[in-house]
Structure formats: structure tokens, C-alpha cells
Amino acid sequence: MLTDLKENFNNIFEEALIAEINEVGTFKEVKEGEKLIEIGDYVRSMPLLISGAIKILREDDNGDELLLYFLERGDTCAMTLTCCLGQTKSEIRAIAELDTTLIMIPIQKMEEWTGKYKSWRNFVFQSYHERLTEMLETIDSIAFLKMDERLVKYLQNKKKVTNDPLINSTHQEIAYELHTSRVVVSRLLKKLESMGKIELYRNSIKIVSL
């Protein structure tokens, strides 16, 4: 675990902080599609991503989901930080987009390290800033972009996060994450295919030029 920490956070955290994380952190592996945090859970630890990607989702009163943002290598989740510090129930769902490895930090260490290590404090504030920016982008996308533009942006983000032009998602899964209907998504995907932008396969989409 110490090797993973140094590879991912050596330029961010002091050596003493890395040693403490190695001492109290718990190494965890989650498979693609596995749920890491559920809405209503009490969050007892904070994740530091070593590899892979996690998608953060919000749910409305009808049970429909909306994709807020992705977490990638070196990231943590601001929503998790808020729940940890406030000891409140989670308002988000976290699901592994890829096979993912993490180091889980006990919540009791978060406040201690905020006062003890400047690098930790900066990391937490920067994480809040980045996640807030991403959520604002999501809000802007819903408010100002047409559904075809939102779909293109979604596909581009998926390709960036997975580093793979082949997106293994069904039309229904995409509809859930964009908070729309499968019929709308299917129609727009077929339009993109007719334009030569993508290729459609059973339960997957290959990006050609977006």
C-alpha cells in the first residue's frame, strides 16, 4: 500500500502524512458495477482513489438517477467529506465505473490532519473546489444544453474516464444517468450513428469521432 501511496500522492502529501495514511488506511478493491456507497448510509471513511474510476449519482423522489461527476485516480469525493465531517447520512450513490482500488481513511483522522498537515488541508479544499465545479457543469448542462448535446458530452466524459472508445452501457443505463427516457437516448444515438460519429453494438457503443 505504501508504494501505491507514494506513486499517487508523493507530490501532494508530506512524507509524514503518507506514513500515517499507510498506518491507519485500509486498502480496498471494488469491481466494475459494485456499489461503494448507498444513499442513506452513514459514511465512516473517506476514499482516496489509487486506480480506476467511480461515478457519483443523485436520486430523485421517484428513484430516477442523475450522474453528478466521476472520480478518477488521485481524487476523493467532496460529498463523502461533507458526510464524514457532519456525521450525516449519504445523499449520493457511488458505483465503480471500472475495477477500482482505494485507500479508505477513518473519519476521525480527517479533522486531526486538517490542523496538522497543510498538504491535507489544501487537498481537501481543492477537492471541494473541483467537485463543486463539476456539479456546476452538470447543472449548466441540464439547464442550458439540449439533450443531444448532453448525450455527446456524456459520451466524451465516459471515453475520457475509461480511456477507451468502447462504452459498455445499455441505452437504458445511459437514460438513467442523464435523467431521460430510453426512447429519447436510442433515437439520438441512432442519429449520431447515421452521422458516422459512433457505432452501435449490443450493450455497447464505439466512439468514432466526437
mmCIF file with all atom_site columns, C-alpha atoms in Angstrom, residues 21-155:
data_model
loop_
_atom_site.group_PDB
_atom_site.id
_atom_site.type_symbol
_atom_site.label_atom_id
_atom_site.label_alt_id
_atom_site.label_comp_id
_atom_site.label_asym_id
_atom_site.label_entity_id
_atom_site.label_seq_id
_atom_site.pdbx_PDB_ins_code
_atom_site.Cartn_x
_atom_site.Cartn_y
_atom_site.Cartn_z
_atom_site.occupancy
_atom_site.B_iso_or_equiv
_atom_site.pdbx_formal_charge
_atom_site.auth_seq_id
_atom_site.auth_comp_id
_atom_site.auth_asym_id
_atom_site.auth_atom_id
_atom_site.pdbx_PDB_model_num
ATOM 1   C CA . ILE A 1 21  ? -2.145  7.104  5.863   1.00 0.00 ? 21  ILE A CA 1
ATOM 2   C CA . ASN A 1 22  ? -0.238  3.859  5.377   1.00 0.00 ? 22  ASN A CA 1
ATOM 3   C CA . GLU A 1 23  ? -0.620  3.118  9.084   1.00 0.00 ? 23  GLU A CA 1
ATOM 4   C CA . VAL A 1 24  ? -4.364  3.806  9.507   1.00 0.00 ? 24  VAL A CA 1
ATOM 5   C CA . GLY A 1 25  ? -5.746  3.419  5.960   1.00 0.00 ? 25  GLY A CA 1
ATOM 6   C CA . THR A 1 26  ? -7.486  0.286  4.668   1.00 0.00 ? 26  THR A CA 1
ATOM 7   C CA . PHE A 1 27  ? -6.783  -0.996 1.165   1.00 0.00 ? 27  PHE A CA 1
ATOM 8   C CA . LYS A 1 28  ? -9.981  -1.848 -0.732  1.00 0.00 ? 28  LYS A CA 1
ATOM 9   C CA . GLU A 1 29  ? -10.797 -3.245 -4.170  1.00 0.00 ? 29  GLU A CA 1
ATOM 10  C CA . VAL A 1 30  ? -14.196 -2.858 -5.853  1.00 0.00 ? 30  VAL A CA 1
ATOM 11  C CA . LYS A 1 31  ? -15.258 -4.497 -9.092  1.00 0.00 ? 31  LYS A CA 1
ATOM 12  C CA . GLU A 1 32  ? -16.858 -2.651 -12.006 1.00 0.00 ? 32  GLU A CA 1
ATOM 13  C CA . GLY A 1 33  ? -20.539 -2.068 -11.235 1.00 0.00 ? 33  GLY A CA 1
ATOM 14  C CA . GLU A 1 34  ? -20.104 -2.686 -7.492  1.00 0.00 ? 34  GLU A CA 1
ATOM 15  C CA . LYS A 1 35  ? -21.724 -0.201 -5.109  1.00 0.00 ? 35  LYS A CA 1
ATOM 16  C CA . LEU A 1 36  ? -19.316 1.580  -2.773  1.00 0.00 ? 36  LEU A CA 1
ATOM 17  C CA . ILE A 1 37  ? -21.724 3.994  -1.045  1.00 0.00 ? 37  ILE A CA 1
ATOM 18  C CA . GLU A 1 38  ? -25.527 3.892  -0.965  1.00 0.00 ? 38  GLU A CA 1
ATOM 19  C CA . ILE A 1 39  ? -27.952 6.744  -0.338  1.00 0.00 ? 39  ILE A CA 1
ATOM 20  C CA . GLY A 1 40  ? -28.869 6.756  3.353   1.00 0.00 ? 40  GLY A CA 1
ATOM 21  C CA . ASP A 1 41  ? -25.637 5.098  4.505   1.00 0.00 ? 41  ASP A CA 1
ATOM 22  C CA . TYR A 1 42  ? -23.561 6.623  7.261   1.00 0.00 ? 42  TYR A CA 1
ATOM 23  C CA . VAL A 1 43  ? -20.100 7.260  5.834   1.00 0.00 ? 43  VAL A CA 1
ATOM 24  C CA . ARG A 1 44  ? -17.392 6.004  8.188   1.00 0.00 ? 44  ARG A CA 1
ATOM 25  C CA . SER A 1 45  ? -14.357 6.526  5.981   1.00 0.00 ? 45  SER A CA 1
ATOM 26  C CA . MET A 1 46  ? -13.140 8.688  3.118   1.00 0.00 ? 46  MET A CA 1
ATOM 27  C CA . PRO A 1 47  ? -11.860 7.166  -0.144  1.00 0.00 ? 47  PRO A CA 1
ATOM 28  C CA . LEU A 1 48  ? -8.582  8.010  -1.869  1.00 0.00 ? 48  LEU A CA 1
ATOM 29  C CA . LEU A 1 49  ? -8.560  6.578  -5.401  1.00 0.00 ? 49  LEU A CA 1
ATOM 30  C CA . ILE A 1 50  ? -5.451  4.654  -6.400  1.00 0.00 ? 50  ILE A CA 1
ATOM 31  C CA . SER A 1 51  ? -6.728  3.374  -9.746  1.00 0.00 ? 51  SER A CA 1
ATOM 32  C CA . GLY A 1 52  ? -9.949  3.006  -11.714 1.00 0.00 ? 52  GLY A CA 1
ATOM 33  C CA . ALA A 1 53  ? -12.963 5.337  -11.654 1.00 0.00 ? 53  ALA A CA 1
ATOM 34  C CA . ILE A 1 54  ? -16.140 5.852  -9.625  1.00 0.00 ? 54  ILE A CA 1
ATOM 35  C CA . LYS A 1 55  ? -19.357 7.546  -10.729 1.00 0.00 ? 55  LYS A CA 1
ATOM 36  C CA . ILE A 1 56  ? -21.309 9.656  -8.249  1.00 0.00 ? 56  ILE A CA 1
ATOM 37  C CA . LEU A 1 57  ? -25.087 9.650  -8.685  1.00 0.00 ? 57  LEU A CA 1
ATOM 38  C CA . ARG A 1 58  ? -28.011 11.528 -7.139  1.00 0.00 ? 58  ARG A CA 1
ATOM 39  C CA . GLU A 1 59  ? -31.542 10.127 -6.893  1.00 0.00 ? 59  GLU A CA 1
ATOM 40  C CA . ASP A 1 60  ? -34.872 11.990 -7.014  1.00 0.00 ? 60  ASP A CA 1
ATOM 41  C CA . ASP A 1 61  ? -38.092 11.152 -5.145  1.00 0.00 ? 61  ASP A CA 1
ATOM 42  C CA . ASN A 1 62  ? -39.171 8.831  -7.968  1.00 0.00 ? 62  ASN A CA 1
ATOM 43  C CA . GLY A 1 63  ? -35.970 6.796  -7.805  1.00 0.00 ? 63  GLY A CA 1
ATOM 44  C CA . ASP A 1 64  ? -34.556 8.234  -11.044 1.00 0.00 ? 64  ASP A CA 1
ATOM 45  C CA . GLU A 1 65  ? -30.811 8.814  -11.074 1.00 0.00 ? 65  GLU A CA 1
ATOM 46  C CA . LEU A 1 66  ? -28.660 11.684 -12.302 1.00 0.00 ? 66  LEU A CA 1
ATOM 47  C CA . LEU A 1 67  ? -24.920 11.445 -12.883 1.00 0.00 ? 67  LEU A CA 1
ATOM 48  C CA . LEU A 1 68  ? -23.132 14.220 -10.976 1.00 0.00 ? 68  LEU A CA 1
ATOM 49  C CA . TYR A 1 69  ? -19.462 13.527 -11.718 1.00 0.00 ? 69  TYR A CA 1
ATOM 50  C CA . PHE A 1 70  ? -16.716 10.920 -11.965 1.00 0.00 ? 70  PHE A CA 1
ATOM 51  C CA . LEU A 1 71  ? -13.845 10.337 -9.546  1.00 0.00 ? 71  LEU A CA 1
ATOM 52  C CA . GLU A 1 72  ? -10.522 9.280  -11.031 1.00 0.00 ? 72  GLU A CA 1
ATOM 53  C CA . ARG A 1 73  ? -7.049  8.341  -9.811  1.00 0.00 ? 73  ARG A CA 1
ATOM 54  C CA . GLY A 1 74  ? -5.832  10.709 -7.083  1.00 0.00 ? 74  GLY A CA 1
ATOM 55  C CA . ASP A 1 75  ? -9.344  12.049 -6.361  1.00 0.00 ? 75  ASP A CA 1
ATOM 56  C CA . THR A 1 76  ? -11.637 11.963 -3.357  1.00 0.00 ? 76  THR A CA 1
ATOM 57  C CA . CYS A 1 77  ? -15.338 12.779 -3.022  1.00 0.00 ? 77  CYS A CA 1
ATOM 58  C CA . ALA A 1 78  ? -16.443 16.122 -1.568  1.00 0.00 ? 78  ALA A CA 1
ATOM 59  C CA . MET A 1 79  ? -19.890 14.711 -0.772  1.00 0.00 ? 79  MET A CA 1
ATOM 60  C CA . THR A 1 80  ? -18.199 11.986 1.279   1.00 0.00 ? 80  THR A CA 1
ATOM 61  C CA . LEU A 1 81  ? -16.087 14.597 3.077   1.00 0.00 ? 81  LEU A CA 1
ATOM 62  C CA . THR A 1 82  ? -19.219 16.536 3.994   1.00 0.00 ? 82  THR A CA 1
ATOM 63  C CA . CYS A 1 83  ? -20.986 13.435 5.339   1.00 0.00 ? 83  CYS A CA 1
ATOM 64  C CA . CYS A 1 84  ? -17.904 12.364 7.293   1.00 0.00 ? 84  CYS A CA 1
ATOM 65  C CA . LEU A 1 85  ? -17.381 15.734 8.960   1.00 0.00 ? 85  LEU A CA 1
ATOM 66  C CA . GLY A 1 86  ? -21.077 16.283 9.664   1.00 0.00 ? 86  GLY A CA 1
ATOM 67  C CA . GLN A 1 87  ? -21.687 12.615 10.543  1.00 0.00 ? 87  GLN A CA 1
ATOM 68  C CA . THR A 1 88  ? -24.793 12.703 8.361   1.00 0.00 ? 88  THR A CA 1
ATOM 69  C CA . LYS A 1 89  ? -26.272 10.103 6.020   1.00 0.00 ? 89  LYS A CA 1
ATOM 70  C CA . SER A 1 90  ? -25.028 9.958  2.441   1.00 0.00 ? 90  SER A CA 1
ATOM 71  C CA . GLU A 1 91  ? -27.114 11.776 -0.161  1.00 0.00 ? 91  GLU A CA 1
ATOM 72  C CA . ILE A 1 92  ? -25.272 10.198 -3.093  1.00 0.00 ? 92  ILE A CA 1
ATOM 73  C CA . ARG A 1 93  ? -24.675 6.740  -4.561  1.00 0.00 ? 93  ARG A CA 1
ATOM 74  C CA . ALA A 1 94  ? -21.135 5.756  -5.552  1.00 0.00 ? 94  ALA A CA 1
ATOM 75  C CA . ILE A 1 95  ? -20.640 2.942  -8.080  1.00 0.00 ? 95  ILE A CA 1
ATOM 76  C CA . ALA A 1 96  ? -17.400 1.673  -9.602  1.00 0.00 ? 96  ALA A CA 1
ATOM 77  C CA . GLU A 1 97  ? -17.249 2.626  -13.278 1.00 0.00 ? 97  GLU A CA 1
ATOM 78  C CA . LEU A 1 98  ? -14.154 0.421  -13.667 1.00 0.00 ? 98  LEU A CA 1
ATOM 79  C CA . ASP A 1 99  ? -12.384 -2.080 -11.435 1.00 0.00 ? 99  ASP A CA 1
ATOM 80  C CA . THR A 1 100 ? -11.101 0.301  -8.770  1.00 0.00 ? 100 THR A CA 1
ATOM 81  C CA . THR A 1 101 ? -8.615  0.281  -5.909  1.00 0.00 ? 101 THR A CA 1
ATOM 82  C CA . LEU A 1 102 ? -8.912  2.693  -2.988  1.00 0.00 ? 102 LEU A CA 1
ATOM 83  C CA . ILE A 1 103 ? -7.473  3.519  0.379   1.00 0.00 ? 103 ILE A CA 1
ATOM 84  C CA . MET A 1 104 ? -10.170 4.213  2.967   1.00 0.00 ? 104 MET A CA 1
ATOM 85  C CA . ILE A 1 105 ? -9.303  6.822  5.613   1.00 0.00 ? 105 ILE A CA 1
ATOM 86  C CA . PRO A 1 106 ? -11.089 6.680  9.017   1.00 0.00 ? 106 PRO A CA 1
ATOM 87  C CA . ILE A 1 107 ? -13.223 9.791  9.596   1.00 0.00 ? 107 ILE A CA 1
ATOM 88  C CA . GLN A 1 108 ? -11.641 10.534 12.985  1.00 0.00 ? 108 GLN A CA 1
ATOM 89  C CA . LYS A 1 109 ? -8.347  11.295 11.230  1.00 0.00 ? 109 LYS A CA 1
ATOM 90  C CA . MET A 1 110 ? -9.790  13.924 8.888   1.00 0.00 ? 110 MET A CA 1
ATOM 91  C CA . GLU A 1 111 ? -10.113 16.779 11.378  1.00 0.00 ? 111 GLU A CA 1
ATOM 92  C CA . GLU A 1 112 ? -6.818  15.906 13.030  1.00 0.00 ? 112 GLU A CA 1
ATOM 93  C CA . TRP A 1 113 ? -4.933  16.014 9.732   1.00 0.00 ? 113 TRP A CA 1
ATOM 94  C CA . THR A 1 114 ? -6.655  19.247 8.645   1.00 0.00 ? 114 THR A CA 1
ATOM 95  C CA . GLY A 1 115 ? -4.983  21.026 11.557  1.00 0.00 ? 115 GLY A CA 1
ATOM 96  C CA . LYS A 1 116 ? -1.754  19.024 11.445  1.00 0.00 ? 116 LYS A CA 1
ATOM 97  C CA . TYR A 1 117 ? -0.840  18.926 7.751   1.00 0.00 ? 117 TYR A CA 1
ATOM 98  C CA . LYS A 1 118 ? -1.046  21.851 5.340   1.00 0.00 ? 118 LYS A CA 1
ATOM 99  C CA . SER A 1 119 ? -0.934  19.483 2.360   1.00 0.00 ? 119 SER A CA 1
ATOM 100 C CA . TRP A 1 120 ? -4.005  17.598 3.636   1.00 0.00 ? 120 TRP A CA 1
ATOM 101 C CA . ARG A 1 121 ? -5.882  20.854 4.205   1.00 0.00 ? 121 ARG A CA 1
ATOM 102 C CA . ASN A 1 122 ? -5.034  22.033 0.673   1.00 0.00 ? 122 ASN A CA 1
ATOM 103 C CA . PHE A 1 123 ? -6.051  18.652 -0.768  1.00 0.00 ? 123 PHE A CA 1
ATOM 104 C CA . VAL A 1 124 ? -9.452  18.778 0.955   1.00 0.00 ? 124 VAL A CA 1
ATOM 105 C CA . PHE A 1 125 ? -10.154 22.370 -0.156  1.00 0.00 ? 125 PHE A CA 1
ATOM 106 C CA . GLN A 1 126 ? -9.014  21.618 -3.707  1.00 0.00 ? 126 GLN A CA 1
ATOM 107 C CA . SER A 1 127 ? -11.262 18.545 -3.792  1.00 0.00 ? 127 SER A CA 1
ATOM 108 C CA . TYR A 1 128 ? -14.242 20.639 -2.706  1.00 0.00 ? 128 TYR A CA 1
ATOM 109 C CA . HIS A 1 129 ? -13.450 23.167 -5.439  1.00 0.00 ? 129 HIS A CA 1
ATOM 110 C CA . GLU A 1 130 ? -13.079 20.551 -8.192  1.00 0.00 ? 130 GLU A CA 1
ATOM 111 C CA . ARG A 1 131 ? -16.236 18.628 -7.274  1.00 0.00 ? 131 ARG A CA 1
ATOM 112 C CA . LEU A 1 132 ? -18.241 21.863 -6.979  1.00 0.00 ? 132 LEU A CA 1
ATOM 113 C CA . THR A 1 133 ? -17.030 22.923 -10.430 1.00 0.00 ? 133 THR A CA 1
ATOM 114 C CA . GLU A 1 134 ? -18.066 19.551 -11.866 1.00 0.00 ? 134 GLU A CA 1
ATOM 115 C CA . MET A 1 135 ? -21.512 19.763 -10.250 1.00 0.00 ? 135 MET A CA 1
ATOM 116 C CA . LEU A 1 136 ? -21.970 23.272 -11.662 1.00 0.00 ? 136 LEU A CA 1
ATOM 117 C CA . GLU A 1 137 ? -21.071 21.895 -15.098 1.00 0.00 ? 137 GLU A CA 1
ATOM 118 C CA . THR A 1 138 ? -23.749 19.223 -14.627 1.00 0.00 ? 138 THR A CA 1
ATOM 119 C CA . ILE A 1 139 ? -26.315 21.867 -13.645 1.00 0.00 ? 139 ILE A CA 1
ATOM 120 C CA . ASP A 1 140 ? -25.311 24.032 -16.634 1.00 0.00 ? 140 ASP A CA 1
ATOM 121 C CA . SER A 1 141 ? -25.630 21.014 -18.896 1.00 0.00 ? 141 SER A CA 1
ATOM 122 C CA . ILE A 1 142 ? -29.172 20.303 -17.687 1.00 0.00 ? 142 ILE A CA 1
ATOM 123 C CA . ALA A 1 143 ? -30.215 23.966 -17.776 1.00 0.00 ? 143 ALA A CA 1
ATOM 124 C CA . PHE A 1 144 ? -28.609 25.158 -20.991 1.00 0.00 ? 144 PHE A CA 1
ATOM 125 C CA . LEU A 1 145 ? -27.798 22.214 -23.266 1.00 0.00 ? 145 LEU A CA 1
ATOM 126 C CA . LYS A 1 146 ? -30.189 20.306 -25.486 1.00 0.00 ? 146 LYS A CA 1
ATOM 127 C CA . MET A 1 147 ? -30.433 16.565 -24.850 1.00 0.00 ? 147 MET A CA 1
ATOM 128 C CA . ASP A 1 148 ? -28.348 15.711 -27.936 1.00 0.00 ? 148 ASP A CA 1
ATOM 129 C CA . GLU A 1 149 ? -25.568 17.994 -26.659 1.00 0.00 ? 149 GLU A CA 1
ATOM 130 C CA . ARG A 1 150 ? -25.804 16.450 -23.183 1.00 0.00 ? 150 ARG A CA 1
ATOM 131 C CA . LEU A 1 151 ? -25.540 12.978 -24.694 1.00 0.00 ? 151 LEU A CA 1
ATOM 132 C CA . VAL A 1 152 ? -22.420 13.898 -26.673 1.00 0.00 ? 152 VAL A CA 1
ATOM 133 C CA . LYS A 1 153 ? -20.833 15.418 -23.556 1.00 0.00 ? 153 LYS A CA 1
ATOM 134 C CA . TYR A 1 154 ? -21.729 12.281 -21.572 1.00 0.00 ? 154 TYR A CA 1
ATOM 135 C CA . LEU A 1 155 ? -20.103 10.002 -24.158 1.00 0.00 ? 155 LEU A CA 1
#
